Amino acid sequence: MGTFQIEGGHRLSGDIQPQGAKNEALQILCAVLLTEEKVTIHNIPDIVDVNKLINLLRNLGVKIEKIGKGSYTFQSDDLNMDYLNSEQFKIDGGGLRGSIMIVGPMLGRFGKGFIPKPGGDKIGRRRLDTHFEGFMKLGADFRYNKEERFYGVEAPNGLKGDFMLLEEASVTGTANIVMAAVLAKGTTTIYNAACEPYLQQLCKMLNSMGANISGVGSNLLTIEGVEKLGGCVHRVLPDMIEIGSWIGLAAMTKSEITIKNVNWGMLGIIPTTFRKLGITVEQKGDDIHIPAHTDGYEVQSFIDGSIMNISDAPWPGFTPDLLSIILVIATQARGSVLIHQKMFESRLFFVDKLIDMGAKIILCDPHRATVIGHDFTSQLKATTMTSPDIRAGISLLIAALSAKGTSTIHNIEQIDRGYEHIVERLQGIGAKITRLD
C-alpha cells in the first residue's frame, strides 16, 4: 500500500483547477455502450476508479482512443459479449462500484446484462434493489447466482416502458434505469428519481444522442423510448466534491485559495452550507475565492439559538460525500455543530483518527457526531493513520495539512480512487506532501 507523508502547519496559496466529476464520469462512460457510433467525452478525470471502468470497457471490446488530456473517443460497434462470462470480467467488475451501471445500457441495447457484485467504499450497506426492481418493471427477468455473487437480467422480448415509483432516490439506480429505458418501447415514467447534477448531465448527454427524456433536473422523469441512439460530444462537469474539499482545505489551513471554473450554477447549496460554519465563500466570475481566515470562522446557530445541525439529503439537499469535510473543518471552528450522516451508517467511523489528533468529537451513534470546535486555540497534532475510504481519506489529509508536525497516511489508494494527481496539485499551492511507495 502507498503512503503520504505530510508536513502540516503551512499556509497555502494560489489557484487550483477542479478535476472532472468522478460520479458523472462513471455514468456517462457506461452510456457509450448504448450506440455503435463514436462518442467523444472531454474532462474525464485521471483517477483510479474511472481508469478501471475505461479498462473494463476496453476489455468488453469498446474502441477507445485518447485524443488529449482528459479527452477520449469511444466506439461500441463490435463488442465481445463472451467477456461478460469470463473470469476476467468478475475481477474487473467486482473491483469497482460504478461497474453496476453497465447493466442498464447492455440490457437496453442487447436485451441482457450481467455484473458481479461490485466493490467500492466500505461505508455501509448500499443496496442494489432499486436497479433491478426498475429493470423488472421494464419487463426484464432477474437472476442471482448466490455462490458466485453474480447478477443478471434478461429481456428476450425487449423492454417495455412503465410507471415506477422508486423506493429510494438512488443516483446510480436512476441512471441505470434511464439508460435501459431510453431504448424501451413506449413511455417510462420514473417518480422519486434522483436529480443530482450527475444525473442531469447523463440525461442531457442521452438527449444529444437522440433520446427523448423530459423533466431533467426534477424528480419526475418521462422517457419516450426510441429505436436507436447516435454519437455525441459531451463535457464532464467540474467535480463538486473536490471543490468542497478545497474550500475545507483553505479554511483549515487559513489559506487564500482560488478554485477555478467551478460552474457555480451546478453547486446547489454547497457554498451556503460552508457559510453556515462561518467560512467566507466568494464568487468571482465562475471562480470561488476563499480568503485567508486569519481570525478563524464561527459556526452559525439556528434562528431560535439552537445548535447548528448539518445533515445530508438527496439533491438538492447537501451531498453526503462532503459531510466528512464539514466534520473536519468544524474541529477548528468557533462553536459547536451536530453532523448527521443519514445515508450511510459507517462513514463517521474515521473520527477516532481525528480524536487521536486532539479534536473534540463525540460520536453519538453510527450516524451522528457532535463537534466542539477549538477556534484554533489548540492545533491538531500529527499522527499516523490509514485511509478507510475516499472521502474520509481526503478529510484526514486536510487535517494532516493543518496539524503540527509530520503525519503519515497509509492506504492512500483510496484517495487516488477519487482525486487526480493530488500530490502534484497540492504541491503547486505550497503543500508539503510526499508520496512514499
Short mmCIF file of C-alpha atoms in Angstrom, two decimals, residues 67 79 99 143 160 174 176 185 214 219 247 324 346 348 371 409 413 423 434:
data_model
loop_
_atom_site.label_atom_id
_atom_site.label_comp_id
_atom_site.label_asym_id
_atom_site.label_seq_id
_atom_site.Cartn_x
_atom_site.Cartn_y
_atom_site.Cartn_z
CA ILE A 67 -7.15 12.40 -28.06
CA LEU A 79 -18.42 -5.76 -28.50
CA SER A 99 -19.46 -1.16 -12.90
CA ARG A 143 -31.49 -13.88 -11.63
CA LYS A 160 -41.48 -2.03 -22.42
CA THR A 174 -31.88 6.11 -11.56
CA ASN A 176 -29.12 2.61 -14.75
CA LYS A 185 -40.82 0.56 -26.31
CA SER A 214 -38.20 15.26 -20.19
CA ASN A 219 -37.62 14.00 -9.51
CA ILE A 247 -12.93 25.00 0.37
CA SER A 324 -16.62 14.23 6.16
CA SER A 346 -20.20 3.69 8.64
CA LEU A 348 -18.30 8.62 10.55
CA VAL A 371 -18.03 18.52 17.16
CA ILE A 409 -1.42 8.33 5.92
CA GLU A 413 -5.03 4.14 -2.91
CA VAL A 423 0.31 15.31 -4.66
CA THR A 434 5.30 13.41 -0.41
#
